[in-house]
mmCIF file of C-alpha atoms and ligand atoms in Angstrom:
data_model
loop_
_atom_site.group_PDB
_atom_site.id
_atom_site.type_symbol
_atom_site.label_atom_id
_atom_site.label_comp_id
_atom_site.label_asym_id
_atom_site.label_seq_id
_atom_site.Cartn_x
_atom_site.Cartn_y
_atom_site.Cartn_z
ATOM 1 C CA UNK C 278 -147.063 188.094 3.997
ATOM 2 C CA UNK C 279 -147.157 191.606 2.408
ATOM 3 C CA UNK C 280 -144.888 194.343 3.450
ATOM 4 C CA UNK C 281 -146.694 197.273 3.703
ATOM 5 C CA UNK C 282 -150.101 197.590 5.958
ATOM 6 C CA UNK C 283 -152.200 200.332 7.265
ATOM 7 C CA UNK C 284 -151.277 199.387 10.967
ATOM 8 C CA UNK C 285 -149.313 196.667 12.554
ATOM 9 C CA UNK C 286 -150.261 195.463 16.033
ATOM 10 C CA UNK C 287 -147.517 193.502 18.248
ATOM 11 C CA UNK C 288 -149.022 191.409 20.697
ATOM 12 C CA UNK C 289 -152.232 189.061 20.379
ATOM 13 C CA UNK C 290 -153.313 188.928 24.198
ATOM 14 C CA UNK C 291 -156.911 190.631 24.944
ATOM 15 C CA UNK C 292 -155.761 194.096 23.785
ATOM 16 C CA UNK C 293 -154.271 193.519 20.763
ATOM 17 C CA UNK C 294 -156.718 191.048 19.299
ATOM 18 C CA UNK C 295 -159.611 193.622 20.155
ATOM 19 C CA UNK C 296 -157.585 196.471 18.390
ATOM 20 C CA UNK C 297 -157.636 194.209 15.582
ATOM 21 C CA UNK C 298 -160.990 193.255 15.637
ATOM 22 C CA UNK C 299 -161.746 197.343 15.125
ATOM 23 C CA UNK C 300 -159.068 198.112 12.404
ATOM 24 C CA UNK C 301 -160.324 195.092 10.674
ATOM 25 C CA UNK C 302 -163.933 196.143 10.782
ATOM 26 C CA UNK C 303 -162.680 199.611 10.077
ATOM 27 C CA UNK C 304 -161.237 197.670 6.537
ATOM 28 C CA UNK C 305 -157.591 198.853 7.449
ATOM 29 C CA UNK C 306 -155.079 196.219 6.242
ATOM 30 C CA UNK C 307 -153.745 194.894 9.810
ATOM 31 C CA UNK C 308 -151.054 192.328 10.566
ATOM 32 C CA UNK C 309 -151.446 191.162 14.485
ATOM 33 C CA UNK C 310 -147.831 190.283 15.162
ATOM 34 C CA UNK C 311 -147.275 187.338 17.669
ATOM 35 C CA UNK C 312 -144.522 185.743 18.971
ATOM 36 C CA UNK C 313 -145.779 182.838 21.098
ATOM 37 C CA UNK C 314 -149.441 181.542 20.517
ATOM 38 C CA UNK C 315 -152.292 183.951 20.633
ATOM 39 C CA UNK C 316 -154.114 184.929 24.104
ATOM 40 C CA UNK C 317 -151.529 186.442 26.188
ATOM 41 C CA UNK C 318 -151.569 186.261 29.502
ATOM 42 C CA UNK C 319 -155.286 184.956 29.420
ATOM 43 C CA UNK C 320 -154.142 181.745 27.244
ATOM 44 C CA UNK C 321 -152.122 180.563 30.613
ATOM 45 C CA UNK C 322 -155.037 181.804 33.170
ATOM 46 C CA UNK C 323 -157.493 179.084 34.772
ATOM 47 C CA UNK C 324 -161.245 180.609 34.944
ATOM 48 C CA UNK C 325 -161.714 184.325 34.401
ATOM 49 C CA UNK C 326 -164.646 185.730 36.143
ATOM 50 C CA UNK C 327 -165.192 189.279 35.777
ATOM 51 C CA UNK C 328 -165.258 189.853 31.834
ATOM 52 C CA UNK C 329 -168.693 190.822 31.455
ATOM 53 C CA UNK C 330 -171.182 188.550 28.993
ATOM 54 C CA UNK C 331 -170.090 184.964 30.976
ATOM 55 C CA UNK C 332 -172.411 184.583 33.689
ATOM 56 C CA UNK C 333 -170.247 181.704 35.206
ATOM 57 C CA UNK C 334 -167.424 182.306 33.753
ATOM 58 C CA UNK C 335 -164.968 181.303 31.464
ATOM 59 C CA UNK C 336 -161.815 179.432 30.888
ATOM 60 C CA UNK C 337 -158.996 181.706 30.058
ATOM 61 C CA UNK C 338 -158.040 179.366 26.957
ATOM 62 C CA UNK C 339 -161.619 179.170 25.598
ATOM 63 C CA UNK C 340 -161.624 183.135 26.163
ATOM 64 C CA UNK C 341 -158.598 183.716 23.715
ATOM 65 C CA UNK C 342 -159.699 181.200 21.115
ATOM 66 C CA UNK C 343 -162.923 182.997 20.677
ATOM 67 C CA UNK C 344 -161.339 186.330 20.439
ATOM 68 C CA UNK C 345 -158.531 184.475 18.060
ATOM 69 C CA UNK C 346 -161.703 183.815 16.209
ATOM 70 C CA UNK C 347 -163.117 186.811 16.096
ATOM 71 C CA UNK C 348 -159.872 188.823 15.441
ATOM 72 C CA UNK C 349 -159.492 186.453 12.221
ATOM 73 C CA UNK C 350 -163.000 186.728 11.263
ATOM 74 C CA UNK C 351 -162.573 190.490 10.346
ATOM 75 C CA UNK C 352 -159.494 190.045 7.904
ATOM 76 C CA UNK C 353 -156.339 190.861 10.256
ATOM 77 C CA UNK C 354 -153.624 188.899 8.938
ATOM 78 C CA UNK C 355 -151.610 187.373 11.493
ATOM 79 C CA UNK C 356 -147.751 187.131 11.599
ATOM 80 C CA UNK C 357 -146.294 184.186 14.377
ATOM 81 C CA UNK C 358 -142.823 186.078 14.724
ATOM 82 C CA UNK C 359 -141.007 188.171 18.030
ATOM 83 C CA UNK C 360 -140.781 191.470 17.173
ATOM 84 C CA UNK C 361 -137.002 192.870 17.859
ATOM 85 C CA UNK C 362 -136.976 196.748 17.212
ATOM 86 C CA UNK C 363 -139.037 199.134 15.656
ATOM 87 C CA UNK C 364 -137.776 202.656 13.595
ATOM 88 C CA UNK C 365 -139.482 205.416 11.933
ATOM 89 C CA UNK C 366 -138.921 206.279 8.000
ATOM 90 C CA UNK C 367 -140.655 209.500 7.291
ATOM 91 C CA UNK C 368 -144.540 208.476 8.223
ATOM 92 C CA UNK C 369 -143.508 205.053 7.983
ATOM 93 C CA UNK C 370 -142.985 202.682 11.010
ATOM 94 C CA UNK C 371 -141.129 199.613 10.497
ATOM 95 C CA UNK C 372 -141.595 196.793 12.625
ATOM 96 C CA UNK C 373 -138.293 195.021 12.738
ATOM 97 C CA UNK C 374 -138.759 190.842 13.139
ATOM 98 C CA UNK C 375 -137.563 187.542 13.142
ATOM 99 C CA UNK C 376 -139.071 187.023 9.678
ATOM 100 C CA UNK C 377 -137.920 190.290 8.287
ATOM 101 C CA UNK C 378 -138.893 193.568 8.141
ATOM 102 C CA UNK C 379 -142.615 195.041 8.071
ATOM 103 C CA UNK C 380 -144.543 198.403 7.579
ATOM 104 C CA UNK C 381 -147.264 200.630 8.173
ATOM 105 C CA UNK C 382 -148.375 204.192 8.935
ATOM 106 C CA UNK C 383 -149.681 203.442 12.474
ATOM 107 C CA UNK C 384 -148.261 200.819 14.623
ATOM 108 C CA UNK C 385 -150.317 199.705 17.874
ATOM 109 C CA UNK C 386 -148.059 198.027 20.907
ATOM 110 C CA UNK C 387 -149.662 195.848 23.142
ATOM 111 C CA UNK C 388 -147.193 193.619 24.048
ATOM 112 C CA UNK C 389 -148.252 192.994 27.508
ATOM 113 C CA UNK C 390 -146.290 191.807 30.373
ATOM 114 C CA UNK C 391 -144.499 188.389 31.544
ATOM 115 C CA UNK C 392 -144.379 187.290 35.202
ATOM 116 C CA UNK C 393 -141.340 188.608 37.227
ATOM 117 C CA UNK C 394 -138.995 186.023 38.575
ATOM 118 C CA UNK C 395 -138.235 185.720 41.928
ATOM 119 C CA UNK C 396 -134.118 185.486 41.100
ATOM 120 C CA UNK C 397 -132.756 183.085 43.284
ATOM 121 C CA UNK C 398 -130.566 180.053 42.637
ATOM 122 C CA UNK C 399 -132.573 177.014 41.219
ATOM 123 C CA UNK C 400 -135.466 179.524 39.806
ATOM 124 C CA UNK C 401 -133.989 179.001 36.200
ATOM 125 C CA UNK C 402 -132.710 175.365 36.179
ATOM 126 C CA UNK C 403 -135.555 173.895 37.805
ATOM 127 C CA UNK C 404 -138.059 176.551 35.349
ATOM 128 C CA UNK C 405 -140.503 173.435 33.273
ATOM 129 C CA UNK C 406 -138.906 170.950 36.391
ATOM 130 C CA UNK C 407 -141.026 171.273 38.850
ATOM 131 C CA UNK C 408 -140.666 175.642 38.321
ATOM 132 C CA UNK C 409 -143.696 177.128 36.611
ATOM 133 C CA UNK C 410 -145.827 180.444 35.906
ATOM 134 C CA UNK C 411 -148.690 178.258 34.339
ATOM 135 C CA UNK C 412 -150.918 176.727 36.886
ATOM 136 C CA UNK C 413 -153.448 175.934 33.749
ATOM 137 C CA UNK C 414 -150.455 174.322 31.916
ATOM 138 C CA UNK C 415 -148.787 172.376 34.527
ATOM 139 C CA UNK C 416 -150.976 171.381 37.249
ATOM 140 C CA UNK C 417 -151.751 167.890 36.365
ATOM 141 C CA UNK C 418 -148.505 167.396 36.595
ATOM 142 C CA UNK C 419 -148.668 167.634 40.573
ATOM 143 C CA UNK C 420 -151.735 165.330 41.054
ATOM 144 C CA UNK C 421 -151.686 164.304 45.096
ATOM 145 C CA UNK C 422 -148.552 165.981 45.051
ATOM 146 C CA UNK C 423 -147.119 169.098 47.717
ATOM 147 C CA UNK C 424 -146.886 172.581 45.933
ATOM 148 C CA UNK C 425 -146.205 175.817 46.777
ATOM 149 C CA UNK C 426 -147.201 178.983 45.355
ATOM 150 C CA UNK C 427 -145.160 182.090 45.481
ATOM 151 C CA UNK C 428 -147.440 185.718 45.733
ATOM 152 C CA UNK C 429 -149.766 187.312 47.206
ATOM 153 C CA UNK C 430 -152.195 189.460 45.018
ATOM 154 C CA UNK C 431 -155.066 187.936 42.680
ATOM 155 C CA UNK C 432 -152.893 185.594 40.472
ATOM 156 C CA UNK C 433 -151.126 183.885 43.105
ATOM 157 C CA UNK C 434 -154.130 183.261 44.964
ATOM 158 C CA UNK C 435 -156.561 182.579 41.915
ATOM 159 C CA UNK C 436 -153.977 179.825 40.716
ATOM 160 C CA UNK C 437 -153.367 178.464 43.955
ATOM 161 C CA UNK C 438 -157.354 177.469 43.933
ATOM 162 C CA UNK C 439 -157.298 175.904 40.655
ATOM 163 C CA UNK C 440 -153.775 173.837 41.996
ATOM 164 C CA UNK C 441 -156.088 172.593 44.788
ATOM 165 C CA UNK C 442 -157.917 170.743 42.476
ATOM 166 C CA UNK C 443 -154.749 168.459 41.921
ATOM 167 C CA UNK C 444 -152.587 168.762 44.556
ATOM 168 C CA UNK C 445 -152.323 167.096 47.773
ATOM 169 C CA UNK C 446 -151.809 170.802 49.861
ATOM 170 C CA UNK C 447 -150.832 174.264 48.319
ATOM 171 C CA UNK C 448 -148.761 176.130 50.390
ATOM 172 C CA UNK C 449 -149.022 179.958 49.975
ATOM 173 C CA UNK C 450 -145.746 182.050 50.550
ATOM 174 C CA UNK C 451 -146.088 185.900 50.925
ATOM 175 C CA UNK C 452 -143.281 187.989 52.170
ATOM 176 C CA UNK C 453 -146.099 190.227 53.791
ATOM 177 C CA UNK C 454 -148.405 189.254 56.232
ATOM 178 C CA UNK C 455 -151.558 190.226 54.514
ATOM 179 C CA UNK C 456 -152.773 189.512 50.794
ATOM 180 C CA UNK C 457 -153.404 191.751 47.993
ATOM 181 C CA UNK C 458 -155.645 189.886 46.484
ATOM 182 C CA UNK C 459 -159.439 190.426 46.292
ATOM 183 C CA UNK C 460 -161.618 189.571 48.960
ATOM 184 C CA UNK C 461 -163.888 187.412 47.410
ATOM 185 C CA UNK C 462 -160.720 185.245 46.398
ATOM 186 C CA UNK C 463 -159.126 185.346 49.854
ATOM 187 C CA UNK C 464 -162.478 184.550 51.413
ATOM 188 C CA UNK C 465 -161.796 181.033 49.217
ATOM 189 C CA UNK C 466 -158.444 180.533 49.708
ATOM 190 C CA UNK C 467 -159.163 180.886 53.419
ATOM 191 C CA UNK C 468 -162.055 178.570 53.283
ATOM 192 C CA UNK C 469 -159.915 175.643 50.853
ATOM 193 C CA UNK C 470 -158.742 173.162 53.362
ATOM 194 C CA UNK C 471 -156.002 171.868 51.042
ATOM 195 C CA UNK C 472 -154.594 175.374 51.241
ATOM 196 C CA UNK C 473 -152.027 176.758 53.892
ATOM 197 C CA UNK C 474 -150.462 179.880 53.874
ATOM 198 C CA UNK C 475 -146.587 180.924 55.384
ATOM 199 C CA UNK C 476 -146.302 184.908 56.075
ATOM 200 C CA UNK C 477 -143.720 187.237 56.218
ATOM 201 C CA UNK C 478 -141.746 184.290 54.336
ATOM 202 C CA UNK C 479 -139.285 184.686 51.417
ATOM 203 C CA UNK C 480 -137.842 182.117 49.007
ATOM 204 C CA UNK C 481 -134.456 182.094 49.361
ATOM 205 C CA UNK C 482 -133.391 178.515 46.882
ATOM 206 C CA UNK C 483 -135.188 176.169 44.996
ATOM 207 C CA UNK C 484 -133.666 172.960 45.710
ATOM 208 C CA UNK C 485 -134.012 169.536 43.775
ATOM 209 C CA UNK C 486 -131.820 166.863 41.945
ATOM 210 C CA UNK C 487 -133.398 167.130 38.807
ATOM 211 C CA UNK C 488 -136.431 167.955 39.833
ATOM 212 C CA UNK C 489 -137.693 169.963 42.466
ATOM 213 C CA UNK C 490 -138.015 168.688 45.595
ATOM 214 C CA UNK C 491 -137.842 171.857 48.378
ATOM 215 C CA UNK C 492 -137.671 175.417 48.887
ATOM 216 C CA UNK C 493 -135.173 176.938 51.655
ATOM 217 C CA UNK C 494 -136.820 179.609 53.127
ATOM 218 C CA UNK C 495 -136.384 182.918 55.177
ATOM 219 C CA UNK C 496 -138.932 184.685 57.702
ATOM 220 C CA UNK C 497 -138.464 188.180 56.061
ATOM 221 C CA UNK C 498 -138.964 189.754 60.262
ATOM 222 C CA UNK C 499 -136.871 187.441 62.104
ATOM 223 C CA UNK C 500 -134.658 185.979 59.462
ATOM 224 C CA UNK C 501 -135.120 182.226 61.097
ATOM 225 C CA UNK C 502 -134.551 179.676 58.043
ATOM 226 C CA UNK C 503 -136.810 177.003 57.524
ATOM 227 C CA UNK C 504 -137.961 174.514 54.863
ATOM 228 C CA UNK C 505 -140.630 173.436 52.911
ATOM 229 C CA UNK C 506 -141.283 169.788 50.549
ATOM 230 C CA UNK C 507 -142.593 170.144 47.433
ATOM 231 C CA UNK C 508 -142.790 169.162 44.256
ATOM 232 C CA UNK C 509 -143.341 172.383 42.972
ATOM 233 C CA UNK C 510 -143.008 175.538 43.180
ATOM 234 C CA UNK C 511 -145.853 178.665 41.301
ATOM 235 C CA UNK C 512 -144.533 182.117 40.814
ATOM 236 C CA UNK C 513 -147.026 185.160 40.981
ATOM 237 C CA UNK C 514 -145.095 187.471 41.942
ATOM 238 C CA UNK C 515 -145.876 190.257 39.428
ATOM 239 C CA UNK C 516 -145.078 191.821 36.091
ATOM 240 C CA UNK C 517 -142.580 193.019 33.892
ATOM 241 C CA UNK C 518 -143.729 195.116 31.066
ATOM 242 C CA UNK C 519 -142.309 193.753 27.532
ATOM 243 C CA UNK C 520 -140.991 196.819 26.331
ATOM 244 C CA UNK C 521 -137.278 196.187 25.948
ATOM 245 C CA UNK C 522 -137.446 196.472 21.940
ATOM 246 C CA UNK C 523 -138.526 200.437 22.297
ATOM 247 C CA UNK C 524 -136.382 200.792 24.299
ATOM 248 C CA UNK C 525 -134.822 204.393 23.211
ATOM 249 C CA UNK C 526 -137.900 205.413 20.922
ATOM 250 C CA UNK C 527 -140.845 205.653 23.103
ATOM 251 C CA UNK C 528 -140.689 207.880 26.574
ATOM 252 C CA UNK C 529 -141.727 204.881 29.486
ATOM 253 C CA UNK C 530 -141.199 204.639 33.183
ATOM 254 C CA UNK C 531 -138.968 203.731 35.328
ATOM 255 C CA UNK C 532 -140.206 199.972 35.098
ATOM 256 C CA UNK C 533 -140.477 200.316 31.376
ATOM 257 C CA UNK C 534 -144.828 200.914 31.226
ATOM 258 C CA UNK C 535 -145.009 202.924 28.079
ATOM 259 C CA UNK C 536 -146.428 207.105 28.673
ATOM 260 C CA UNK C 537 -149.745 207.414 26.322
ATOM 261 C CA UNK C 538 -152.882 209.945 26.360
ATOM 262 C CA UNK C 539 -156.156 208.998 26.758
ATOM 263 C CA UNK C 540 -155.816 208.164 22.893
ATOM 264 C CA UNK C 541 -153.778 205.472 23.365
ATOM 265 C CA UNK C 542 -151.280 207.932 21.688
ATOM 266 C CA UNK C 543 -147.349 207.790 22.720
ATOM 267 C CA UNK C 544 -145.094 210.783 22.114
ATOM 268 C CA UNK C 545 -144.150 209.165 18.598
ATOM 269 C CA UNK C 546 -146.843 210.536 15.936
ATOM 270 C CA UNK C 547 -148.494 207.126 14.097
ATOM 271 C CA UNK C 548 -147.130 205.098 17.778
ATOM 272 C CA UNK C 549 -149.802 203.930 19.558
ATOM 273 C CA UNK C 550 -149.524 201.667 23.274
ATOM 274 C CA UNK C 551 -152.594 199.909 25.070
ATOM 275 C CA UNK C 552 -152.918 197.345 27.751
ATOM 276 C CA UNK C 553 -151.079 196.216 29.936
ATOM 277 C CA UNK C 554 -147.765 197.631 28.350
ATOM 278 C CA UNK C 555 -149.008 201.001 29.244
ATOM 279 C CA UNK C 556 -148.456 203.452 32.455
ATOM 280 C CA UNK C 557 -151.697 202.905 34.844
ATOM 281 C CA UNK C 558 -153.230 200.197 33.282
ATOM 282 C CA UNK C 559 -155.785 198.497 35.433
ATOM 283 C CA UNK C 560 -154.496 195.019 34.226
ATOM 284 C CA UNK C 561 -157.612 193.336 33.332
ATOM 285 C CA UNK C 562 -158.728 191.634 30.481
ATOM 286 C CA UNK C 563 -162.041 193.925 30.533
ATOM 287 C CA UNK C 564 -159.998 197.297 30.659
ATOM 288 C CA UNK C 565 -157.334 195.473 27.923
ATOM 289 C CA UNK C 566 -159.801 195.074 25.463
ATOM 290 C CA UNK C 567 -161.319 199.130 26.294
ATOM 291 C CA UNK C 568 -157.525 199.961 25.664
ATOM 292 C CA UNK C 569 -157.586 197.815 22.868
ATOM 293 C CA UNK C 570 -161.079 199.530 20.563
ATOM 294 C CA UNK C 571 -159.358 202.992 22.039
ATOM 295 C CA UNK C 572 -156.380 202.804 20.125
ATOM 296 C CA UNK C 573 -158.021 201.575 17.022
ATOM 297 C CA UNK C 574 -160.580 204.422 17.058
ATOM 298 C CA UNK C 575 -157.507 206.612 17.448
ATOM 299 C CA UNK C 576 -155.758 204.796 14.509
ATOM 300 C CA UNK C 577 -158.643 205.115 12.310
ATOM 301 C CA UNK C 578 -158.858 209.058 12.839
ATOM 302 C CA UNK C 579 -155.313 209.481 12.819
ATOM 303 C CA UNK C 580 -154.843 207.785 8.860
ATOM 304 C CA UNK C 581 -158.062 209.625 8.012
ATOM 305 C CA UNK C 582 -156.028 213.002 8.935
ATOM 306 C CA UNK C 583 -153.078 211.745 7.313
ATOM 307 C CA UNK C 584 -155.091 210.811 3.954
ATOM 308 C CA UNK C 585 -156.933 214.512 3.960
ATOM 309 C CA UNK C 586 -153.338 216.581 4.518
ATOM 310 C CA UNK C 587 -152.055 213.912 1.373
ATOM 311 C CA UNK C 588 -155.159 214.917 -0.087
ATOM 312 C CA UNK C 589 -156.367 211.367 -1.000
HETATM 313 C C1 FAD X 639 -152.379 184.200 36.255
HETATM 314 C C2 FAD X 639 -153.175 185.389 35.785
HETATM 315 C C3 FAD X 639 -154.537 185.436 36.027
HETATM 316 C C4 FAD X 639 -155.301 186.527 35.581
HETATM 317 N N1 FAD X 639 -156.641 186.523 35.825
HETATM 318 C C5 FAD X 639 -157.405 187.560 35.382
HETATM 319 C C6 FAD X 639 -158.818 187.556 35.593
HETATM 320 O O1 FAD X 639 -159.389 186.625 36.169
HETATM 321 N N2 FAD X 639 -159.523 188.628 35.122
HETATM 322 C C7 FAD X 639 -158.940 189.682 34.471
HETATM 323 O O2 FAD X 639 -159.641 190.605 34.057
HETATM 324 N N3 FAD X 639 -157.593 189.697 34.268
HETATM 325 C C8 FAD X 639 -156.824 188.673 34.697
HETATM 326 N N4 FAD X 639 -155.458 188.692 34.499
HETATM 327 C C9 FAD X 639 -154.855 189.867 33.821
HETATM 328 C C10 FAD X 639 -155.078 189.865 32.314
HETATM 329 O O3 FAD X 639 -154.784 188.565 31.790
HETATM 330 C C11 FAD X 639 -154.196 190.925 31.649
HETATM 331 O O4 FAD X 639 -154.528 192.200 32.175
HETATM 332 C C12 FAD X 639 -154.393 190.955 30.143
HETATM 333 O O5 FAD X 639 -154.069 189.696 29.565
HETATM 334 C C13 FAD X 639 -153.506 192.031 29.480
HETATM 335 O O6 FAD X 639 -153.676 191.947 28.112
HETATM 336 P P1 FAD X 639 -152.588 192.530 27.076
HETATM 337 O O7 FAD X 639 -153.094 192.115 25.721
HETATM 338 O O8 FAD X 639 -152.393 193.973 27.328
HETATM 339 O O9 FAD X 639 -151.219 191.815 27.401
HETATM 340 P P2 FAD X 639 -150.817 190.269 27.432
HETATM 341 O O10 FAD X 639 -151.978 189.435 27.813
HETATM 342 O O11 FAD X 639 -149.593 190.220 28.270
HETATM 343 O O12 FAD X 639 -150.464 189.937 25.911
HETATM 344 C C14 FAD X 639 -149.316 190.467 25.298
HETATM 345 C C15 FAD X 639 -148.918 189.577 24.135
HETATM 346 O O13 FAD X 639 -147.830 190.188 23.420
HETATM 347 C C16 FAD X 639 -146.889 189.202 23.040
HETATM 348 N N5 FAD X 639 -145.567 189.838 22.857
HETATM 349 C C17 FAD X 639 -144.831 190.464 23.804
HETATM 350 N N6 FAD X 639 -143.680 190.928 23.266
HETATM 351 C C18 FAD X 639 -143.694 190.590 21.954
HETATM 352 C C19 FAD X 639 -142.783 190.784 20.881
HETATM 353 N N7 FAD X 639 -141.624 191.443 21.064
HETATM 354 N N8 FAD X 639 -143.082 190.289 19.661
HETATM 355 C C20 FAD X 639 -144.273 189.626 19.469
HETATM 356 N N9 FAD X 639 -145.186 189.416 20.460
HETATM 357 C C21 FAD X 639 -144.897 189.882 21.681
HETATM 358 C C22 FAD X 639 -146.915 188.222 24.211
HETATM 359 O O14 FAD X 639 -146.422 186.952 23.809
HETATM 360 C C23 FAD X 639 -148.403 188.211 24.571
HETATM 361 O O15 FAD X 639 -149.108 187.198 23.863
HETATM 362 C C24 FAD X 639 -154.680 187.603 34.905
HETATM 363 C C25 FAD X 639 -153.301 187.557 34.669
HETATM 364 C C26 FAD X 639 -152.546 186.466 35.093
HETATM 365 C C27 FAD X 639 -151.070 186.422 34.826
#
């Protein structure tokens, strides 16, 4: 690994590999900084529907080993490493990591977002027991098996499809009485006999010995407790932005989404944020890889004005 590139990128889900496909067309020396394998939120989805060019779709793992593919196929070097802090040295922007430190004159975040957790006792000791955000990963682990899934917006309800083609039933839990999720996916999930749904419902403990083996629950309205058998248990309950290492450098909200311009462009000169990580993001892999060539494009012009005031 070299120290010194045109522009960094941290984070290889949809947005960042696309950025990288652009700078690396664009012949800028990138380094795609990952910590986990590449694909993002994608690598864990089941089948993604809506990203134009797959008429019936595709998986979300096949999806991120073609872009993977693609992202390599234009020269962006990539780094497997977290990425811990970043700070600014004249025009330079080092990218603080596990394997040392790197740098460039334009850094691109697009570090996405992880699932929220739900915070109650057992969530964490039970989490790989029986306690999972991975439908795609896990589900074959529940074949004929009671599950629960924990949401009620597009993820919860597009995993809880995919589970029925393992489980024995897949209870829904929503703490509202009405689903966020699309209609065409709640017109399925209605229609799935394996699937039942509990509303106005909260988890309160994830029980188990060793495994998981119920959830206590609460109706959020009337507060009567109940219970519920399962094996296990599928949080969707949202996102939290992975932001925590700018924390201090770049201006976010109050839930940590980075500001930017229609650029791409944060308040930090050479500081780019797309995706997900970014305030208003529609959250799809379609608009993630639009963020994704924006910020590029916006790279590319902003070393080209850096080169002509250096006079290169
Ligand atoms: C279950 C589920 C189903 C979905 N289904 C669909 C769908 O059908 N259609 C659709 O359009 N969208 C879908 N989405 C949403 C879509 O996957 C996201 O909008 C998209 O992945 C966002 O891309 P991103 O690159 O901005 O962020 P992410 O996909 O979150 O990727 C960010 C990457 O950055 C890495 N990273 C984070 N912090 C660091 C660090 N400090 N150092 C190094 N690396 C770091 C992460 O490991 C991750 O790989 C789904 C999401 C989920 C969770």
């Amino acid at each position: 690994m070299d120290k010194q590139y045109d522009v960094i990128i941290v984070g290889a889900g949809p947005t960042g590999m696309t950025a990288a496909i652009y700078t690396g067309r664009a012949r800028l020396k990138t380094l795609l900084i990952e910590r986990m394998t590449p694909g993002g939120q994608i690598a864990t989805t089941s089948t993604v529907e809506n990203y134009p060019g797959f008429t019936q779709g595709i998986e979300g793992p096949d999806l991120s080993e073609a872009m993977e593919t693609q992202t390599k196929r234009f020269g962006a070097e990539m780094l497997s490493s977290e990425v811990h802090g970043v700070s600014l040295d004249g025009l330079d922007r080092v990218v603080h990591t596990d394997d040392g430190d790197v740098t460039a004159r334009a850094l691109i975040v697009t570090s996405g977002a992880e699932h929220a957790r739900l915070g109650v006792p057992g969530e964490l000791e039970y989490m790989g027991k029986g306690v999972s955000n991975c439908a795609v990963c896990d589900a074959a682990f529940f074949v004929d098996s009671p599950v629960a899934v924990v949401g009620g917006g597009d993820a919860a309800l597009d995993e809880g499809l995919f589970l029925t083609r393992y489980a024995s039933k897949v209870t829904l839990i929503h703490r509202r009485d009405q689903l966020r999720a699309g209609k065409i996916l709640q017109e399925r999930a209605f229609a799935e006999p394996k699937m039942e749904f509990q509303w106005d419902t909260v988890v309160e403990r994830i029980n188990g010995n060793g495994v998981v083996s119920s959830l206590s629950l609460k109706n959020a309205k009337t507060g009567a407790p109940s219970s519920l058998e399962v094996e296990g248990v599928f949080i969707y309950i949202g996102l939290t932005p992975n932001s925590n290492f700018l924390q201090g450098l770049l201006p976010m909200d109050n839930a940590g989404h980075i500001l930017v311009n229609a650029w791409m462009e944060t308040a930090v000169p050479g500081i780019f944020a797309a995706g997900d990580i970014r305030q208003q993001a529609a959250r799809q892999v379609v608009s993630a890889a639009g963020d994704g060539a924006t910020a590029a494009l916006a790279v590319r012009r902003y070393l080209q004005e850096l080169r002509a005031k250096a006079g290169e």
